[in-house]
Amino acid sequence: MSGLCYEGNMREIPLTKNKVALVDDGDFERLNQYTWKAFKRHNNWNAVRHVGETMFYMHRDILGLSYGDGTIVDHINGNGLDNQRDNLRLCSVKENIRNQHTTCGSSRYKGVSWSKQRDRWRATIMVDRRHKHLGFFDNELDAAVAYDIAAMKYFGEFSFCNFEMAAAA
């Protein structure tokens, strides 16, 4: 397979389930010799290949990490199929969890929920397994901004912010 090439030296490796993995041009030839599959884990897609019963993740292969060595790799932009080197970084389990993009509940924003008792939006953040109350807000956007400010304060470069402007601040 040839894989598409983009400006900036990025290539696509086709996966199963009509997915593609993005890799740097310098990694393409080595990785493209294998058959990679799309694998969904924790609401995120990853590129994997199997050798016998063992599953190998593409992002770990790119960084030269051994299977089962305990090293954690974070996809900075949260896209597990974007395996370009500048999107991968080593981190702790705690740092990786902080960069999760998942939301649940009544709001579309991370760290925000609707308080029926107060009839207002509430912003909270979990720091070292403790919930910190950030305040009640008249609108969902203000609560999301409050979460972003707290995420940058507590988590720094590993924070997932609801808005790009907060990440750049």
GROMACS .gro file of C-alpha atoms in nm:
model
  169
    1MET     CA    1   0.000   0.000   0.000
    2SER     CA    2   0.124   0.344  -0.081
    3GLY     CA    3  -0.038   0.559   0.189
    4LEU     CA    4  -0.133   0.919   0.126
    5CYS     CA    5   0.132   1.184   0.176
    6TYR     CA    6   0.055   1.533   0.306
    7GLU     CA    7   0.243   1.857   0.325
    8GLY     CA    8   0.449   1.849   0.643
    9ASN     CA    9   0.574   1.493   0.581
   10MET     CA   10   0.271   1.314   0.727
   11ARG     CA   11   0.146   0.984   0.580
   12GLU     CA   12  -0.164   0.772   0.631
   13ILE     CA   13  -0.156   0.401   0.705
   14PRO     CA   14  -0.488   0.228   0.629
   15LEU     CA   15  -0.651   0.037   0.913
   16THR     CA   16  -0.959  -0.180   0.944
   17LYS     CA   17  -1.304  -0.024   1.000
   18ASN     CA   18  -1.233   0.248   0.741
   19LYS     CA   19  -0.988   0.423   0.975
   20VAL     CA   20  -0.638   0.553   0.906
   21ALA     CA   21  -0.340   0.618   1.131
   22LEU     CA   22  -0.133   0.932   1.079
   23VAL     CA   23   0.245   0.888   1.099
   24ASP     CA   24   0.555   1.087   1.012
   25ASP     CA   25   0.706   1.018   0.672
   26GLY     CA   26   1.022   0.884   0.838
   27ASP     CA   27   0.824   0.611   1.018
   28PHE     CA   28   0.598   0.516   0.729
   29GLU     CA   29   0.803   0.252   0.545
   30ARG     CA   30   0.886   0.056   0.861
   31LEU     CA   31   0.529   0.065   0.994
   32ASN     CA   32   0.353   0.007   0.664
   33GLN     CA   33   0.507  -0.340   0.624
   34TYR     CA   34   0.265  -0.468   0.892
   35THR     CA   35  -0.111  -0.513   0.887
   36TRP     CA   36  -0.259  -0.269   1.138
   37LYS     CA   37  -0.610  -0.277   1.280
   38ALA     CA   38  -0.832  -0.010   1.432
   39PHE     CA   39  -0.899  -0.094   1.797
   40LYS     CA   40  -1.139   0.100   2.020
   41ARG     CA   41  -1.048   0.122   2.387
   42HIS     CA   42  -1.192   0.362   2.645
   43ASN     CA   43  -1.383   0.555   2.375
   44ASN     CA   44  -1.066   0.616   2.175
   45TRP     CA   45  -0.935   0.449   1.861
   46ASN     CA   46  -0.580   0.316   1.841
   47ALA     CA   47  -0.378   0.139   1.571
   48VAL     CA   48  -0.267  -0.209   1.677
   49ARG     CA   49  -0.113  -0.521   1.529
   50HIS     CA   50  -0.105  -0.874   1.662
   51VAL     CA   51   0.184  -1.114   1.690
   52GLY     CA   52   0.032  -1.436   1.818
   53GLU     CA   53  -0.171  -1.346   2.125
   54THR     CA   54   0.020  -1.022   2.188
   55MET     CA   55  -0.121  -0.687   2.078
   56PHE     CA   56   0.125  -0.410   1.990
   57TYR     CA   57   0.023  -0.044   1.974
   58MET     CA   58   0.158   0.166   1.688
   59HIS     CA   59   0.242   0.464   1.911
   60ARG     CA   60   0.460   0.244   2.134
   61ASP     CA   61   0.633   0.097   1.828
   62ILE     CA   62   0.710   0.447   1.698
   63LEU     CA   63   0.877   0.544   2.027
   64GLY     CA   64   1.067   0.214   2.047
   65LEU     CA   65   0.898   0.099   2.367
   66SER     CA   66   0.885  -0.265   2.468
   67TYR     CA   67   0.561  -0.451   2.525
   68GLY     CA   68   0.462  -0.447   2.892
   69ASP     CA   69   0.739  -0.215   3.013
   70GLY     CA   70   0.488   0.005   3.197
   71THR     CA   71   0.575   0.326   3.011
   72ILE     CA   72   0.271   0.540   2.931
   73VAL     CA   73   0.239   0.728   2.602
   74ASP     CA   74   0.002   1.025   2.577
   75HIS     CA   75  -0.150   1.148   2.250
   76ILE     CA   76  -0.135   1.523   2.309
   77ASN     CA   77  -0.437   1.606   2.091
   78GLY     CA   78  -0.638   1.311   2.226
   79ASN     CA   79  -0.657   1.136   1.888
   80GLY     CA   80  -0.519   0.785   1.935
   81LEU     CA   81  -0.481   0.747   1.558
   82ASP     CA   82  -0.255   1.053   1.525
   83ASN     CA   83   0.081   0.887   1.579
   84GLN     CA   84   0.302   1.165   1.453
   85ARG     CA   85   0.601   1.201   1.682
   86ASP     CA   86   0.519   1.559   1.780
   87ASN     CA   87   0.180   1.436   1.907
   88LEU     CA   88   0.331   1.168   2.135
   89ARG     CA   89   0.488   1.218   2.477
   90LEU     CA   90   0.585   0.998   2.770
   91CYS     CA   91   0.389   1.059   3.088
   92SER     CA   92   0.266   0.911   3.413
   93VAL     CA   93  -0.072   0.741   3.447
   94LYS     CA   94  -0.198   1.045   3.637
   95GLU     CA   95  -0.085   1.286   3.362
   96ASN     CA   96  -0.246   1.071   3.094
   97ILE     CA   97  -0.578   1.066   3.281
   98ARG     CA   98  -0.569   1.445   3.316
   99ASN     CA   99  -0.550   1.479   2.938
  100GLN     CA  100  -0.865   1.273   2.874
  101HIS     CA  101  -1.127   1.444   2.664
  102THR     CA  102  -1.429   1.258   2.795
  103THR     CA  103  -1.739   1.431   2.924
  104CYS     CA  104  -2.047   1.281   3.077
  105GLY     CA  105  -2.365   1.410   3.230
  106SER     CA  106  -2.565   1.720   3.153
  107SER     CA  107  -2.301   1.936   2.985
  108ARG     CA  108  -2.109   1.909   2.662
  109TYR     CA  109  -1.803   2.049   2.842
  110LYS     CA  110  -1.554   1.873   3.064
  111GLY     CA  111  -1.583   1.970   3.431
  112VAL     CA  112  -1.932   2.120   3.396
  113SER     CA  113  -2.269   1.990   3.517
  114TRP     CA  114  -2.617   2.126   3.582
  115SER     CA  115  -2.715   2.175   3.947
  116LYS     CA  116  -3.087   2.117   3.992
  117GLN     CA  117  -3.069   2.246   4.350
  118ARG     CA  118  -2.914   2.580   4.246
  119ASP     CA  119  -3.066   2.598   3.898
  120ARG     CA  120  -2.722   2.696   3.769
  121TRP     CA  121  -2.417   2.543   3.601
  122ARG     CA  122  -2.151   2.406   3.833
  123ALA     CA  123  -1.780   2.375   3.753
  124THR     CA  124  -1.565   2.115   3.932
  125ILE     CA  125  -1.226   1.958   3.881
  126MET     CA  126  -1.069   1.642   4.022
  127VAL     CA  127  -0.719   1.698   4.162
  128ASP     CA  128  -0.537   1.410   4.332
  129ARG     CA  129  -0.863   1.214   4.366
  130ARG     CA  130  -1.042   1.506   4.533
  131HIS     CA  131  -1.323   1.711   4.381
  132LYS     CA  132  -1.266   2.086   4.392
  133HIS     CA  133  -1.573   2.307   4.357
  134LEU     CA  134  -1.498   2.598   4.120
  135GLY     CA  135  -1.829   2.778   4.148
  136PHE     CA  136  -2.182   2.812   4.015
  137PHE     CA  137  -2.246   3.000   3.692
  138ASP     CA  138  -2.542   3.144   3.504
  139ASN     CA  139  -2.431   2.987   3.179
  140GLU     CA  140  -2.251   2.674   3.066
  141LEU     CA  141  -1.975   2.862   2.883
  142ASP     CA  142  -1.862   3.054   3.191
  143ALA     CA  143  -1.847   2.729   3.388
  144ALA     CA  144  -1.639   2.568   3.111
  145VAL     CA  145  -1.395   2.861   3.112
  146ALA     CA  146  -1.362   2.830   3.491
  147TYR     CA  147  -1.277   2.461   3.446
  148ASP     CA  148  -1.017   2.545   3.180
  149ILE     CA  149  -0.845   2.800   3.403
  150ALA     CA  150  -0.828   2.549   3.689
  151ALA     CA  151  -0.708   2.270   3.456
  152MET     CA  152  -0.419   2.486   3.335
  153LYS     CA  153  -0.334   2.578   3.696
  154TYR     CA  154  -0.335   2.222   3.830
  155PHE     CA  155  -0.234   2.014   3.527
  156GLY     CA  156  -0.025   2.246   3.310
  157GLU     CA  157   0.074   2.096   2.975
  158PHE     CA  158  -0.128   1.780   3.049
  159SER     CA  159  -0.457   1.965   3.092
  160PHE     CA  160  -0.742   1.908   2.852
  161CYS     CA  161  -0.918   2.237   2.800
  162ASN     CA  162  -1.262   2.287   2.654
  163PHE     CA  163  -1.139   2.582   2.448
  164GLU     CA  164  -0.816   2.641   2.255
  165MET     CA  165  -0.773   2.992   2.395
  166ALA     CA  166  -0.748   2.855   2.748
  167ALA     CA  167  -0.474   2.613   2.646
  168ALA     CA  168  -0.270   2.896   2.497
  169ALA     CA  169  -0.308   3.128   2.798
   0.00000   0.00000   0.00000
